[in-house]
Short mmCIF file of C-alpha atoms and ligand atoms in Angstrom, two decimals:
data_model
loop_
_atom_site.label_atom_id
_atom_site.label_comp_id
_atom_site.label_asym_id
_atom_site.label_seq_id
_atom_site.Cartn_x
_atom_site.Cartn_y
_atom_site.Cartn_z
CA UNK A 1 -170.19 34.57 -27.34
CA UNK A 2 -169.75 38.12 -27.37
CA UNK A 3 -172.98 40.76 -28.66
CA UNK A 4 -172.83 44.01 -29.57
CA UNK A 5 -176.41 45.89 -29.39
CA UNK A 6 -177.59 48.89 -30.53
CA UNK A 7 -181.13 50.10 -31.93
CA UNK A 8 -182.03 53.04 -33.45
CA UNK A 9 -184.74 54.04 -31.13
CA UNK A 10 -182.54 55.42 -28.32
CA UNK A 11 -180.95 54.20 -25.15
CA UNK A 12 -184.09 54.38 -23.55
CA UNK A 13 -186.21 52.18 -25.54
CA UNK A 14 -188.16 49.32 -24.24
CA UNK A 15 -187.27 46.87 -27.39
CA UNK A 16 -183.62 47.88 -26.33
CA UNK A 17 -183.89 46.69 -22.72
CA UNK A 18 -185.87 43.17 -23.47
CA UNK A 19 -183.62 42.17 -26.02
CA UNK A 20 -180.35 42.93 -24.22
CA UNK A 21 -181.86 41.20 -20.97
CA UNK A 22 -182.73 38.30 -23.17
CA UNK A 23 -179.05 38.03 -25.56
CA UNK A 24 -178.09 37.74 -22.33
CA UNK A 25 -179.16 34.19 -22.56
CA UNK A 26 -176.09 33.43 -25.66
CA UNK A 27 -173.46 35.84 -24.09
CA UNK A 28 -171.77 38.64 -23.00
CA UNK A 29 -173.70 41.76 -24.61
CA UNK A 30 -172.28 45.18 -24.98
CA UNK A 31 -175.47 48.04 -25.15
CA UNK A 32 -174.34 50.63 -27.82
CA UNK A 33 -177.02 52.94 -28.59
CA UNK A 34 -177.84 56.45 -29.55
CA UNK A 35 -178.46 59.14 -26.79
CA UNK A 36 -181.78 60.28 -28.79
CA UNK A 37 -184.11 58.62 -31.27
CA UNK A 38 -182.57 58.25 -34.72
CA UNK A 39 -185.89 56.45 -36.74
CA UNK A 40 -185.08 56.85 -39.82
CA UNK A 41 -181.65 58.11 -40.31
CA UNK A 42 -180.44 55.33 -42.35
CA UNK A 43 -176.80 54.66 -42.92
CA UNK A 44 -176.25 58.22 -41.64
CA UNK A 45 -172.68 58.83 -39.79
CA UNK A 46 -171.49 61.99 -37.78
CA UNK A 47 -168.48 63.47 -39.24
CA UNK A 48 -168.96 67.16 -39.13
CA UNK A 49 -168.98 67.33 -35.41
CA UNK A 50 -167.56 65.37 -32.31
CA UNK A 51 -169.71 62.49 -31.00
CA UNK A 52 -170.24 62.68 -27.67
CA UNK A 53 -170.91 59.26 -25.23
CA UNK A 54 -171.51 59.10 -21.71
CA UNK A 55 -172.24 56.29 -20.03
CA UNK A 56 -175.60 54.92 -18.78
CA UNK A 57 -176.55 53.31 -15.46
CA UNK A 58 -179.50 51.42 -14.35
CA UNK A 59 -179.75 50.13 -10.44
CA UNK A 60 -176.32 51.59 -9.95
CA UNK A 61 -174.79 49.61 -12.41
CA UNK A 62 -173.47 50.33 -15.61
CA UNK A 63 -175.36 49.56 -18.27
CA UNK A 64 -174.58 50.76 -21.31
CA UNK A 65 -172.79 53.37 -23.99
CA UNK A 66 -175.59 56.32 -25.03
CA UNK A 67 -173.60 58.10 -27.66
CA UNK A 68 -174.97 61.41 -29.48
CA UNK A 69 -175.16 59.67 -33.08
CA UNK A 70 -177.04 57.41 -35.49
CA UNK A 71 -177.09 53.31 -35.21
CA UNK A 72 -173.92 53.05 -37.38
CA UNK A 73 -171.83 55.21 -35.60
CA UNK A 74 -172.80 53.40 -32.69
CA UNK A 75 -171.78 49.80 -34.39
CA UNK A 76 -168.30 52.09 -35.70
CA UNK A 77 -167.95 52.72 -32.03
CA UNK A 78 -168.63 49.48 -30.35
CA UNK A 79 -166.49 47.73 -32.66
CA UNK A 80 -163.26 50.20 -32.39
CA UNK A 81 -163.56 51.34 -29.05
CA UNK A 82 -165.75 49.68 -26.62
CA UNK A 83 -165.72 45.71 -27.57
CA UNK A 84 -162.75 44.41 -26.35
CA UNK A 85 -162.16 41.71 -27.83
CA UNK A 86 -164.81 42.07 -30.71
CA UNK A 87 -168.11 40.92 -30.81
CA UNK A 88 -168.98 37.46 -32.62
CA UNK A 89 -172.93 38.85 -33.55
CA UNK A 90 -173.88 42.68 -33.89
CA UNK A 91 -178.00 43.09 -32.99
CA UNK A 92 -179.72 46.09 -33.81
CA UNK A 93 -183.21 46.60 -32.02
CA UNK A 94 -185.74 45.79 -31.08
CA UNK A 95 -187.23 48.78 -33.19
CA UNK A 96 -190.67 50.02 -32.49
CA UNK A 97 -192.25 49.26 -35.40
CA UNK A 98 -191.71 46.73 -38.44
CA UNK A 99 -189.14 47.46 -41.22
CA UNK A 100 -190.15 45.90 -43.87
CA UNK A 101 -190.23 46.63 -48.10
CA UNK A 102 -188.39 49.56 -48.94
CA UNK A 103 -188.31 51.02 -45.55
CA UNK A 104 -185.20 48.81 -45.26
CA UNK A 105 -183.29 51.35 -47.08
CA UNK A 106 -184.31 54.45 -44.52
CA UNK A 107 -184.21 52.37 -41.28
CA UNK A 108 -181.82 53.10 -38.48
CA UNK A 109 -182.56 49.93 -37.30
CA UNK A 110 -181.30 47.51 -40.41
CA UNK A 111 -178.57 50.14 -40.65
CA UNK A 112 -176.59 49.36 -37.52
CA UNK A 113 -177.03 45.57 -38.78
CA UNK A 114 -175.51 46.73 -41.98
CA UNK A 115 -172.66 48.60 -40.09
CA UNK A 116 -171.93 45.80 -38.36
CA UNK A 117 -171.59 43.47 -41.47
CA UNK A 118 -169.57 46.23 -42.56
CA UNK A 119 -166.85 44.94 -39.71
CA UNK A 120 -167.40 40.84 -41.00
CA UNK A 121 -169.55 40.17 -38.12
CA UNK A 122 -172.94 38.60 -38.33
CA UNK A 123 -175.53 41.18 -38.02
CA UNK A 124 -179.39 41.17 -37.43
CA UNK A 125 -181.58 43.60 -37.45
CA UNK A 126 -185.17 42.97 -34.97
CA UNK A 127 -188.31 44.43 -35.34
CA UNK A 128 -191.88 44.59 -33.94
CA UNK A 129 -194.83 45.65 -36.01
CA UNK A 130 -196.92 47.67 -33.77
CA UNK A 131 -200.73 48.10 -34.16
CA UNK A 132 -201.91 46.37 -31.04
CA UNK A 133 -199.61 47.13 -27.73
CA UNK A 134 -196.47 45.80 -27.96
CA UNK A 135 -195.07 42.95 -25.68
CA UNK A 136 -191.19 43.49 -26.02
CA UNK A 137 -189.77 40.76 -23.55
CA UNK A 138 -192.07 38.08 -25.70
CA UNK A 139 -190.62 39.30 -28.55
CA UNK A 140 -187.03 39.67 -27.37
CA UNK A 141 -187.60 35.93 -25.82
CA UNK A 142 -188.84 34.78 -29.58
CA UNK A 143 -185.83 36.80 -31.59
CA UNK A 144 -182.90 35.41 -29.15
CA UNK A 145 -184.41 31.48 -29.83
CA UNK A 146 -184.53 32.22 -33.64
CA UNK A 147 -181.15 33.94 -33.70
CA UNK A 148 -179.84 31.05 -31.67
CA UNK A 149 -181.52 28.63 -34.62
CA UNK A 150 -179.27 31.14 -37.44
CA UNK A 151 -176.02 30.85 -35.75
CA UNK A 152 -176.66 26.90 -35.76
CA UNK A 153 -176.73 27.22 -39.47
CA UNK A 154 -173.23 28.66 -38.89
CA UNK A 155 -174.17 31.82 -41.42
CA UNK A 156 -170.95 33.29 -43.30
CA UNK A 157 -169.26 36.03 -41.73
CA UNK A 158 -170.49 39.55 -42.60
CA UNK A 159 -174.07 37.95 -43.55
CA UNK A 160 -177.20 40.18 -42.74
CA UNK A 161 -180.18 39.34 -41.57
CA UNK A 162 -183.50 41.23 -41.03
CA UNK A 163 -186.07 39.75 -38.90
CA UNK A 164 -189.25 41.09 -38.41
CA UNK A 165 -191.88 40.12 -36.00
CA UNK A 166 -195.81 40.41 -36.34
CA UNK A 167 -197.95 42.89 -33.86
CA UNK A 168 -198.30 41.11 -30.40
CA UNK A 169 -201.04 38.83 -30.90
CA UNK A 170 -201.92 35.50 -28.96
CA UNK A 171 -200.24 32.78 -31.19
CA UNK A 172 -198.48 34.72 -33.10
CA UNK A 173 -195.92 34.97 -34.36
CA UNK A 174 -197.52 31.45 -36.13
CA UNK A 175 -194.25 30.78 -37.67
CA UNK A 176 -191.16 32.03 -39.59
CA UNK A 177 -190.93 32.33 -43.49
CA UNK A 178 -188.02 33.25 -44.61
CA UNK A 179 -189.03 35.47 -47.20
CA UNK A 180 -187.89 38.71 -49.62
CA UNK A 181 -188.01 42.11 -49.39
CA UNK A 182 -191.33 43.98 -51.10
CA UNK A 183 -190.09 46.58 -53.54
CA UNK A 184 -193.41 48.18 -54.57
CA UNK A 185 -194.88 50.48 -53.18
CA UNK A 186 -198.43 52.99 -53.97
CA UNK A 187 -197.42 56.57 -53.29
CA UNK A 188 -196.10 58.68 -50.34
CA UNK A 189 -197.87 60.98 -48.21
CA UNK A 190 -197.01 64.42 -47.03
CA UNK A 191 -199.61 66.59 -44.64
CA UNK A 192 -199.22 69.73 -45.30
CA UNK A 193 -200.49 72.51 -42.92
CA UNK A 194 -200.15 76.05 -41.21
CA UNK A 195 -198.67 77.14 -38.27
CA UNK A 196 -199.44 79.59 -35.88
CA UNK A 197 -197.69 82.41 -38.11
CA UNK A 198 -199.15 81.42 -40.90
CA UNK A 199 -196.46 79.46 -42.46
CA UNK A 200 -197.05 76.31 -44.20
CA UNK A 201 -195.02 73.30 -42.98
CA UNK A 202 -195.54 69.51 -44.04
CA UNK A 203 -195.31 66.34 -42.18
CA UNK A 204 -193.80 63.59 -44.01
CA UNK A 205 -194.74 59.55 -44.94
CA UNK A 206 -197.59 59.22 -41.76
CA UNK A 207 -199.19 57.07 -44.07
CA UNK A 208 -196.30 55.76 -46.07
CA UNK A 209 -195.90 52.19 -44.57
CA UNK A 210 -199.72 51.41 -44.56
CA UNK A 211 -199.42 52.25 -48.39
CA UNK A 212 -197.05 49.69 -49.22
CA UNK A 213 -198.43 47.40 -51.60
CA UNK A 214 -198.51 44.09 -50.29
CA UNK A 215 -196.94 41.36 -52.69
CA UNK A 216 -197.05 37.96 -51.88
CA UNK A 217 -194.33 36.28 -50.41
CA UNK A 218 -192.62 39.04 -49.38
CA UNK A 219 -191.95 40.46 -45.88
CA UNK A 220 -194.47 42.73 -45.83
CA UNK A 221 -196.72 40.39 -46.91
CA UNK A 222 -196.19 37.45 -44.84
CA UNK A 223 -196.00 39.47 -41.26
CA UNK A 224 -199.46 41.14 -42.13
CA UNK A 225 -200.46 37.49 -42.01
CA UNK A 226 -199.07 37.10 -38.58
CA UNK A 227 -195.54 35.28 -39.63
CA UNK A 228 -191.96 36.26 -38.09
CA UNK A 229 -189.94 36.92 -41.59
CA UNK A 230 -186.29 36.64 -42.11
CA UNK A 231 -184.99 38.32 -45.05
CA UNK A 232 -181.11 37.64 -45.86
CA UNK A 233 -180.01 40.96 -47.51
CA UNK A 234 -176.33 42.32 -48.60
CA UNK A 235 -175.67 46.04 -49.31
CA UNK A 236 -174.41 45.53 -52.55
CA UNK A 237 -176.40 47.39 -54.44
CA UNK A 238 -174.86 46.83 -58.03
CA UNK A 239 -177.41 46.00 -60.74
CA UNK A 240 -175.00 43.00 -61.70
CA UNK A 241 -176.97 41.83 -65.02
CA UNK A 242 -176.86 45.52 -65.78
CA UNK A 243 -173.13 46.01 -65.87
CA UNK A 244 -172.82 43.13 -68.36
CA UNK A 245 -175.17 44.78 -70.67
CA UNK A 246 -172.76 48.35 -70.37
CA UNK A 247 -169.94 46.90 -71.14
CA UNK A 248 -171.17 46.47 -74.96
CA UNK A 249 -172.15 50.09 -75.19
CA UNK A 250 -169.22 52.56 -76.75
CA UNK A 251 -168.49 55.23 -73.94
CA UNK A 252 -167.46 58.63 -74.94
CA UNK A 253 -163.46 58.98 -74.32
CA UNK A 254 -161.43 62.00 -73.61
MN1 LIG B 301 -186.99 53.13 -34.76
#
């Protein structure tokens, strides 16, 4: 089998570096990853500019593409330019940090799983909720065995997948729930302060994800109860019951 990894945390990142040492387990794995840290960039591409990739080596060998972009360009990358022939499974982490309820929508990490659906493969995002120190090869050892479990369920092409783990605890995770995504959440957060000059300037969402409301048997949720979840999404984001109901409205017409 042939894996294509990125993350959004950059090419340095230890959640990067377990789980590419532990795919290693299922197949040949291609590291495709941004140059710089891209949390939170979304579904963001580069197409103002050129992207610029060099390569990166590790004990004198090469190990990887470090490309000056987000998570999707480096899944649009991987999949036209360096996989050769293309991957069978697109990976995306392991991110620093769980994503989980509506973060899903700003994370860099789910994106490059959504990229790579994008292309028909089957693509899963990882993450690690952080709180205590992280151990990333115990995770990375626990993601591979319950990604090998998903491709024994022989999951459509294209499918998604985000799986989150619980902070590194002894005996946890305790399980896996396959669960949905949270939707709610309480209210943002924005610091706002003064700088040296006297200007004000704000930091954004510090507190966001600890403000998400938990709702049962949801991702966010179940991994605050020290579970592994695995949320199937798609990136169709059409209100289907919705469209029904316009189609017996009259529309203005030119
Ligand atoms: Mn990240």
């Amino acid at each position: 089998m042939r894996i294509l990894l990125t993350n959004d945390d950059g090419v340095y990142a230890p959640g990067l570096a377990a789980l590419a040492e532990s795919l290693r387990r299922l197949g040949e794995v291609t590291v495709v990853a941004p140059a710089a840290e891209q949390s939170g960039v979304g579904l963001s591409i580069t197409y103002l500019h050129p992207i610029l990739v060099r390569e990166e080596y590790r004990d004198g060998e090469f190990w990887g593409h470090a490309v000056q972009g987000s998570p999707a360009d480096c899944v649009k990358l991987g999949m036209l330019e360096f996989c050769d022939p293309e991957p069978d499974l697109v990976v995306s982490g392991i991110n620093s940090g769980s994503n989980v309820g509506i973060n899903v929508l700003y994370s860099g990490t789910v994106a490059g799983a959504i990229e790579g659906a994008f292309f028909g493969k089957t693509s899963v995002a990882v993450s690690l909720a952080q709180g205590t120190p992280p151990d990333y090869p115990a995770a990375a050892d626990y993601a591979t065995q319950v990604i090998e479990t998903l491709l024994k369920t022989s999951p459509p092409a294209g499918s998604l997948w985000n799986l989150n783990l619980p902070e590194t605890r002894p005996g946890w995770p305790l399980g896996l729930k396959p669960v949905r995504m949270a939707v709610r959440r309480r209210y943002d957060v924005v610091e706002k302060r003064t700088d040296p000059r006297g200007r004000t300037y704000f930091w954004s969402g510090i507190e966001a994800i600890r403000n998400h409301e938990p709702e049962p048997d949801t991702d966010l949720f179940e991994i605050g109860q020290g579970y592994a979840t695995l949320t199937p999404l798609h990136f169709d984001l059409t209100n289907h019951r919705t469209v029904a109901d316009l189609e017996s409205v009259k529309w203005p017409r030119a």
